[in-house]
Amino acid sequence: MSVSPTRTRGRSPGGQGAGRAPRLYQRAFEILAAQIEDGMLKPGARLTESAIAGQFGISRAPARRALAELEGIGLVVKSAGRGYTVRAPVKGASAARAAAPKEEDIRLISRSSWERIYAEVEDEIVGRISFASWRVNEAELARYYHVSRTVARDVVARLQQRGIVRKDERSRWYAPALTAEHVGELYELRSILEPVALTKAAPNLPPDFLAGMRAHLEDAIAQAEAIEGPTLDRLEEEMHVTLLQYCGNRTLMQAITLPQSLLIAHHFLYRWTPRLFNTEPFLPEHMKILQHLEAGDIHGAATALEHHLKVSAGRALARVDVIRREFHAESLPYLERLG
């Protein structure tokens, strides 16, 4: 299994400690934790490394790590024999334990083959485009993850759909670097398309949508000096994806997909630079857009969104610059650095 871009020696960006991008074990951990909490995996059920590895298409090392993480938060305990046992909740433990299968491994609900590896491949690529452009080799991708060429092709097709990779003049796949020119072009396109989508979406918003946005923004502003990357991600998603999807124009939303590949890159950038600024500048800008929407001033909201996007390009480049200075990318056989 590959290692995501790792930090070079020196100060952690935004005051954060060293770390790695999310790995495949985390995908297994998140799905398993949700299944346990939702009752799909009942108390007393047994989980083993081999079962998890087989169902999620990963090796036993990340499967072992996923189980250790589940044990760490108290969702499973080591069995007397092999594997781990799902713990019973405090309430209703006896009834749940009685209903749980205990003598056979549980087959986990897993995703299709391409989805098993997609999150990691996306993260590996997005984590590297701060440094350079990268050629993506389908055959090496299939070989590296021990999947078929069809699965690798499905992964690359999804990357293209999300605007992360494109084809060059020789029809070879590559992921373009986040250069000043590229970022500027994407933000310029966003500043044209997104205000149009907002104008169309505003009349279609559910009655409680804006109230929910306000609550989320007010919570973030109240803790602006300690805000974390995932919170910034969610706020960006709510403003630039969830809200705009109410525009009712699928073709327009498809056109927005390419420039919004920046939002995917921000998942990585926010993770490592959540406190690049003393307080996150986009919070008051989002609030201004929201205030116009609440007042029924759709034109004012669209104008505020356009301004927000135009001034955001420089901040995105500042985050890219931090990553470029303080991280290095380890080699992967399916990615070839260009230039």
C-alpha positions as MATLAB code, in Angstrom:
seq = 'MSVSPTRTRGRSPGGQGAGRAPRLYQRAFEILAAQIEDGMLKPGARLTESAIAGQFGISRAPARRALAELEGIGLVVKSAGRGYTVRAPVKGASAARAAAPKEEDIRLISRSSWERIYAEVEDEIVGRISFASWRVNEAELARYYHVSRTVARDVVARLQQRGIVRKDERSRWYAPALTAEHVGELYELRSILEPVALTKAAPNLPPDFLAGMRAHLEDAIAQAEAIEGPTLDRLEEEMHVTLLQYCGNRTLMQAITLPQSLLIAHHFLYRWTPRLFNTEPFLPEHMKILQHLEAGDIHGAATALEHHLKVSAGRALARVDVIRREFHAESLPYLERLG';
ca = [
       0.000    0.000    0.000;
       1.288    3.428   -0.881;
       2.129    6.236    1.435;
       0.377    9.535    0.861;
       2.337   12.777    0.618;
       4.285   13.004    3.852;
       5.613   16.037    5.610;
       9.185   17.152    5.354;
      10.988   18.142    8.543;
       9.961   21.508    9.918;
       6.927   23.414   11.137;
       3.498   21.874   10.681;
       1.290   24.095    8.495;
      -1.389   25.883   10.443;
       0.140   24.614   13.656;
      -1.028   21.076   12.976;
       1.013   17.967   13.752;
       2.470   15.694   11.179;
       0.163   13.121    9.650;
      -1.076   11.368    6.565;
      -4.017   11.651    4.256;
      -6.936    9.264    4.851;
      -6.046    5.667    4.019;
      -8.010    2.607    2.933;
      -8.139    1.362    6.530;
     -10.088    4.513    7.388;
     -12.713    3.752    4.744;
     -13.175    0.270    6.228;
     -13.192    1.709    9.746;
     -15.841    4.335    8.898;
     -18.170    1.854    7.178;
     -17.801   -0.736    9.945;
     -18.352    1.825   12.701;
     -21.524    3.028   10.982;
     -22.784   -0.545   10.579;
     -22.171   -1.268   14.266;
     -23.840    1.935   15.439;
     -26.804    1.375   13.111;
     -27.243   -2.196   14.355;
     -26.382   -3.835   11.035;
     -23.505   -5.588   12.804;
     -25.065   -6.812   16.018;
     -23.435   -7.200   19.447;
     -21.585  -10.494   19.696;
     -20.838  -10.672   15.958;
     -17.269  -11.652   15.159;
     -15.013   -9.710   12.808;
     -11.719  -11.032   11.453;
      -8.877   -9.547    9.449;
      -9.419  -11.969    6.591;
     -13.158  -11.232    6.328;
     -12.604   -7.469    6.271;
      -9.722   -7.714    3.795;
     -11.798   -9.851    1.439;
     -14.904   -7.725    1.574;
     -13.184   -4.371    1.141;
     -10.546   -5.476   -1.348;
      -7.655   -4.463    0.903;
      -4.714   -6.305    2.419;
      -4.707   -7.649    5.974;
      -2.519   -4.813    7.259;
      -5.152   -2.064    6.803;
      -7.859   -4.516    7.901;
      -5.895   -5.053   11.124;
      -5.573   -1.276   11.558;
      -9.320   -0.763   11.046;
     -10.065   -3.322   13.772;
      -7.577   -1.679   16.117;
      -9.288    1.679   15.552;
     -12.681    0.149   16.284;
     -11.283   -1.355   19.475;
      -9.828    2.015   20.411;
     -13.261    3.680   20.422;
     -14.882    0.775   22.218;
     -16.987   -0.681   19.403;
     -15.239   -4.085   19.424;
     -13.173   -6.179   21.829;
     -10.673   -8.938   21.129;
     -12.256  -12.381   21.051;
     -11.032  -15.289   23.124;
     -10.304  -17.044   19.843;
      -9.407  -15.245   16.639;
     -10.727  -11.853   15.603;
     -12.815   -9.302   17.437;
     -16.347   -9.266   18.841;
     -18.793   -6.400   18.408;
     -19.611   -4.929   21.816;
     -23.138   -4.787   23.173;
     -24.677   -1.345   23.844;
     -25.439   -0.375   27.429;
     -29.209   -0.543   26.936;
     -30.857   -3.679   25.608;
     -27.599   -5.574   25.667;
     -29.126   -8.945   26.565;
     -31.719   -8.920   23.811;
     -29.206   -7.714   21.221;
     -26.671  -10.337   22.274;
     -29.246  -13.105   22.087;
     -30.141  -12.147   18.538;
     -26.562  -11.864   17.325;
     -24.899  -14.603   15.273;
     -21.771  -15.643   17.174;
     -20.370  -18.689   15.475;
     -19.657  -17.451   11.999;
     -17.924  -14.480   10.477;
     -20.160  -11.666    9.322;
     -20.101  -10.842    5.629;
     -19.716   -7.094    5.434;
     -21.721   -4.891    3.121;
     -19.118   -3.592    0.691;
     -18.989   -1.283   -2.272;
     -18.325   -2.100   -5.905;
     -14.732   -2.796   -6.883;
     -13.881    0.686   -8.155;
     -15.395    2.355   -5.083;
     -13.165    0.302   -2.791;
     -10.061    2.055   -4.064;
     -11.407    5.302   -5.498;
     -11.132    7.443   -2.352;
      -7.477    6.555   -1.896;
      -6.562    7.088   -5.558;
      -8.276   10.476   -5.558;
      -6.478   11.455   -2.372;
      -3.090   10.339   -3.719;
      -3.525   12.443   -6.864;
      -5.050   15.515   -5.218;
      -2.288   15.450   -2.626;
       0.313   15.723   -5.412;
      -1.074   18.345   -7.799;
       0.260   21.115   -5.577;
       3.722   20.031   -6.767;
       3.316   19.174  -10.443;
       1.144   17.640  -13.139;
       0.985   13.834  -13.159;
       0.437   11.217  -15.845;
      -2.017    8.494  -14.745;
      -1.270    4.991  -16.036;
      -4.350    2.729  -16.016;
      -2.374   -0.498  -16.385;
      -0.084    0.339  -13.452;
      -3.082    1.448  -11.392;
      -4.728   -1.951  -11.942;
      -1.502   -3.773  -11.116;
      -0.838   -1.735   -7.982;
      -4.276   -2.368   -6.460;
      -4.617   -5.927   -7.832;
      -7.783   -5.093   -9.759;
      -8.823   -5.552  -13.379;
      -8.205   -2.978  -16.098;
     -11.968   -2.452  -16.179;
     -11.953   -1.427  -12.518;
      -8.978    0.887  -13.099;
     -10.789    2.404  -16.077;
     -13.875    3.010  -13.918;
     -11.712    4.801  -11.345;
     -10.158    7.050  -13.985;
     -13.574    7.758  -15.511;
     -14.798    8.942  -12.114;
     -11.696   11.113  -11.729;
     -12.484   12.673  -15.101;
     -16.115   13.229  -14.126;
     -14.992   15.099  -11.019;
     -12.598   17.264  -13.022;
      -9.401   15.875  -11.504;
      -7.928   14.294  -14.640;
      -8.193   15.080  -18.327;
      -6.721   13.804  -21.595;
      -3.777   15.368  -23.380;
      -3.386   15.733  -27.157;
      -2.337   12.055  -27.361;
      -5.380   10.886  -25.343;
      -3.280   10.057  -22.277;
      -4.680   10.744  -18.833;
      -3.067   13.385  -16.643;
      -3.897   15.448  -13.567;
      -3.020   19.125  -14.106;
      -1.001   20.936  -11.459;
      -2.547   23.662   -9.322;
      -0.508   26.390  -10.941;
      -1.462   30.055  -10.576;
      -2.734   30.034  -14.164;
      -4.829   26.885  -13.720;
      -6.315   27.980  -10.381;
      -7.070   31.423  -11.812;
      -8.879   29.923  -14.795;
     -10.962   27.629  -12.602;
     -11.988   30.419  -10.241;
     -12.830   32.696  -13.168;
     -15.119   30.017  -14.568;
     -16.685   29.446  -11.147;
     -17.345   33.182  -10.723;
     -19.317   33.130  -13.985;
     -21.298   29.894  -13.562;
     -22.052   29.653   -9.843;
     -23.894   33.009   -9.510;
     -26.165   31.907  -12.371;
     -26.870   28.611  -10.594;
     -27.525   30.449   -7.307;
     -30.040   32.754   -9.030;
     -31.925   29.722  -10.306;
     -31.621   27.796   -7.019;
     -32.770   30.514   -4.596;
     -36.533   30.236   -5.359;
     -36.383   26.446   -4.937;
     -34.678   26.208   -1.531;
     -36.576   24.235    1.152;
     -38.080   26.433    3.904;
     -35.522   25.454    6.561;
     -32.431   25.370    4.329;
     -31.220   28.907    5.002;
     -31.838   28.539    8.741;
     -29.630   25.466    8.748;
     -26.902   27.302    6.843;
     -27.033   30.166    9.334;
     -26.714   27.816   12.296;
     -23.696   26.118   10.749;
     -22.022   29.418    9.875;
     -22.675   30.960   13.282;
     -21.193   27.905   15.011;
     -18.103   28.132   12.791;
     -17.670   31.870   13.331;
     -17.991   31.394   17.101;
     -15.000   29.016   17.015;
     -13.200   30.634   14.075;
      -9.791   30.592   15.752;
      -9.946   26.842   16.429;
     -11.803   25.645   13.343;
     -10.677   22.368   11.743;
     -10.368   21.326    8.110;
     -13.438   19.031    7.994;
     -15.666   21.888    9.175;
     -14.341   24.150    6.422;
     -15.015   21.358    3.927;
     -18.625   20.996    5.057;
     -19.299   24.727    4.848;
     -17.847   24.921    1.341;
     -19.900   21.899    0.283;
     -23.100   23.415    1.663;
     -22.670   26.751   -0.125;
     -21.159   25.680   -3.430;
     -22.706   22.241   -4.016;
     -25.789   21.520   -1.889;
     -27.357   24.951   -2.347;
     -26.575   25.229   -6.052;
     -28.056   21.800   -6.808;
     -31.497   23.314   -6.258;
     -31.035   25.254   -9.517;
     -32.887   22.484  -11.347;
     -30.580   22.678  -14.376;
     -28.570   19.478  -14.700;
     -26.588   20.739  -17.691;
     -25.503   23.830  -15.759;
     -24.442   21.706  -12.785;
     -22.439   19.443  -15.096;
     -20.692   22.519  -16.493;
     -19.843   23.601  -12.940;
     -18.265   20.214  -12.138;
     -14.909   20.918  -13.840;
     -14.086   24.186  -12.041;
     -15.395   22.725   -8.790;
     -12.585   20.171   -8.865;
     -10.984   22.827   -6.671;
     -13.388   21.855   -3.894;
     -11.963   18.337   -4.008;
      -8.439   19.743   -3.809;
      -9.548   21.813   -0.828;
     -10.223   18.599    1.113;
      -6.466   18.122    1.133;
      -5.532   21.793    1.480;
      -7.873   22.420    4.411;
      -6.682   19.271    6.135;
      -3.127   20.600    6.345;
      -3.700   24.366    6.442;
      -6.920   24.895    8.470;
      -5.403   27.868   10.273;
      -3.333   29.490    7.568;
      -5.219   32.687    8.413;
      -6.001   33.922   11.937;
      -9.682   33.517   11.104;
     -10.960   31.868    7.917;
     -11.773   34.712    5.456;
     -14.572   32.925    3.639;
     -16.800   32.739    6.745;
     -17.989   36.384    6.673;
     -18.225   36.182    2.863;
     -20.548   33.182    3.109;
     -22.560   35.008    5.778;
     -23.006   38.024    3.488;
     -24.333   35.773    0.701;
     -26.682   34.148    3.198;
     -27.970   37.489    4.489;
     -28.906   38.565    0.967;
     -30.735   35.271    0.428;
     -32.603   35.622    3.723;
     -33.694   39.135    2.688;
     -34.953   37.841   -0.657;
     -32.260   39.802   -2.500;
     -31.235   37.159   -5.021;
     -29.284   39.583   -7.204;
     -27.333   40.806   -4.184;
     -26.589   37.194   -3.175;
     -25.317   36.376   -6.674;
     -23.123   39.488   -6.692;
     -21.719   38.612   -3.250;
     -20.997   35.052   -4.425;
     -19.197   36.359   -7.494;
     -17.042   38.639   -5.326;
     -16.311   35.787   -2.905;
     -15.073   33.548   -5.702;
     -12.922   36.253   -7.280;
     -11.051   36.944   -4.039;
     -10.767   33.251   -3.126;
      -8.263   32.381   -5.853;
      -5.383   34.096   -4.067;
      -6.155   32.322   -0.798;
      -6.251   28.941   -2.548;
      -2.832   29.631   -4.045;
      -1.494   30.585   -0.599;
      -2.556   27.151    0.692;
      -1.024   25.434   -2.324;
       2.226   27.284   -1.667;
       2.366   25.983    1.920;
       1.848   22.402    0.731;
       4.463   22.823   -1.996;
       7.055   24.089    0.494;
       6.449   21.701    3.368;
       5.424   18.383    1.831;
       7.015   15.929   -0.539;
       5.360   13.192   -2.588;
       6.586    9.624   -2.447;
       6.624    7.767   -5.745;
       3.730    5.623   -6.943;
       4.030    3.301   -9.960;
       0.790    4.536  -11.562;
       1.709    8.253  -11.334;
       4.462    9.813  -13.434;
       5.524   13.333  -12.639;
       5.419   15.673  -15.643;
       7.681   18.646  -16.185;
];
